[in-house]
Coordinates of C-alpha atoms in Angstrom, one line a residue:
X906 CA -0.1 -0.1 0.1
X907 CA 1.5 3.4 -0.9
X908 CA 1.7 6.3 1.3
X909 CA -1.3 8.2 0.1
X910 CA -3.4 5.0 0.5
X911 CA -2.2 4.5 4.0
X912 CA -3.0 8.0 5.1
X913 CA -6.4 7.8 3.4
X914 CA -7.1 4.7 5.5
X915 CA -5.7 6.3 8.7
X916 CA -8.1 9.4 8.1
X917 CA -11.0 7.2 7.5
X918 CA -10.4 5.5 10.8
X919 CA -9.8 8.8 12.6
X920 CA -13.2 10.0 11.2
X921 CA -14.9 6.8 12.1
X922 CA -13.5 7.0 15.6
X923 CA -15.1 10.3 16.3
X924 CA -12.4 12.7 15.3
X925 CA -14.0 15.8 13.9
X926 CA -13.2 17.0 10.5
X927 CA -11.3 19.9 11.6
X928 CA -9.0 17.8 13.7
X929 CA -8.3 15.7 10.6
X930 CA -7.6 18.9 8.5
X931 CA -5.2 20.2 11.3
X932 CA -3.5 16.9 11.3
X933 CA -2.8 17.1 7.4
X934 CA -1.6 20.6 7.7
X935 CA 0.8 19.8 10.7
X936 CA 1.9 16.9 8.6
X937 CA 3.2 19.4 6.0
X938 CA 0.6 18.6 3.5
X939 CA -0.4 21.5 1.2
X940 CA -3.9 22.7 0.8
X941 CA -4.5 21.1 -2.5
X942 CA -2.9 17.7 -1.5
X943 CA -5.2 17.9 1.8
X944 CA -8.1 18.5 -0.6
X945 CA -7.1 15.5 -2.7
X946 CA -6.6 13.3 0.4
X947 CA -9.8 14.3 2.0
X948 CA -11.8 13.6 -1.1
X949 CA -10.5 10.1 -1.1
X950 CA -10.9 9.6 2.6
X951 CA -14.6 10.7 2.7
X952 CA -15.6 9.6 -0.8
X953 CA -16.9 13.0 -1.7
X954 CA -16.5 15.2 -4.8
X955 CA -13.4 17.4 -5.3
X956 CA -15.6 20.5 -4.9
X957 CA -17.1 19.2 -1.7
X958 CA -13.6 18.6 -0.2
X959 CA -12.4 22.0 -1.4
X960 CA -15.3 23.7 0.3
X961 CA -14.6 21.9 3.6
X962 CA -10.7 22.6 3.4
X963 CA -11.2 26.1 2.2
X964 CA -13.6 27.1 4.9
X965 CA -11.9 25.3 7.8
X966 CA -10.4 27.1 10.7
X967 CA -7.1 25.5 10.0
X968 CA -6.7 27.0 6.5
X969 CA -8.5 30.4 7.6
X970 CA -5.1 32.2 7.5
X971 CA -4.8 32.0 3.8
X972 CA -8.5 32.0 2.9
X973 CA -8.6 35.7 1.9
X974 CA -5.4 35.5 -0.2
X975 CA -6.9 32.2 -2.0
X976 CA -10.2 34.0 -2.7
X977 CA -8.5 37.0 -4.2
X978 CA -6.1 34.9 -6.2
X979 CA -9.3 33.0 -7.8
X980 CA -11.2 36.2 -8.3
X981 CA -8.2 37.9 -10.1
X982 CA -7.8 34.6 -12.3
X983 CA -11.5 34.7 -13.3
X984 CA -11.3 38.6 -13.9
X985 CA -8.3 37.9 -16.3
X986 CA -10.3 35.2 -18.1
X987 CA -13.3 37.6 -18.4
X988 CA -11.0 40.3 -19.8
X989 CA -9.5 37.9 -22.2
X990 CA -13.0 36.8 -23.4
X991 CA -14.1 40.4 -23.8
X992 CA -11.1 41.3 -25.9
X993 CA -11.5 38.2 -28.1
X994 CA -15.2 39.0 -28.9
X995 CA -14.3 42.6 -29.6
X996 CA -11.7 41.3 -32.2
X997 CA -14.3 39.1 -34.1

């Protein structure tokens, strides 16, 4: 069993044994897993969609210190896409 599968099983057990989601998220962060890797692992551990896992991780207390920055980054990205789409439709 590879490292990610072992971790997924460990998290499933933690959640089954009454650990709350926030404790599991904190465990991942303290274990030096990135936010994106935590989303991926949480998705597998809970058997939920990527977007559900992203929402849980993004809105967690554990990752609240980067929430504002992440939201700004995402909004800036979509603003750029919108500008690119507007400029392309003006050219045609």
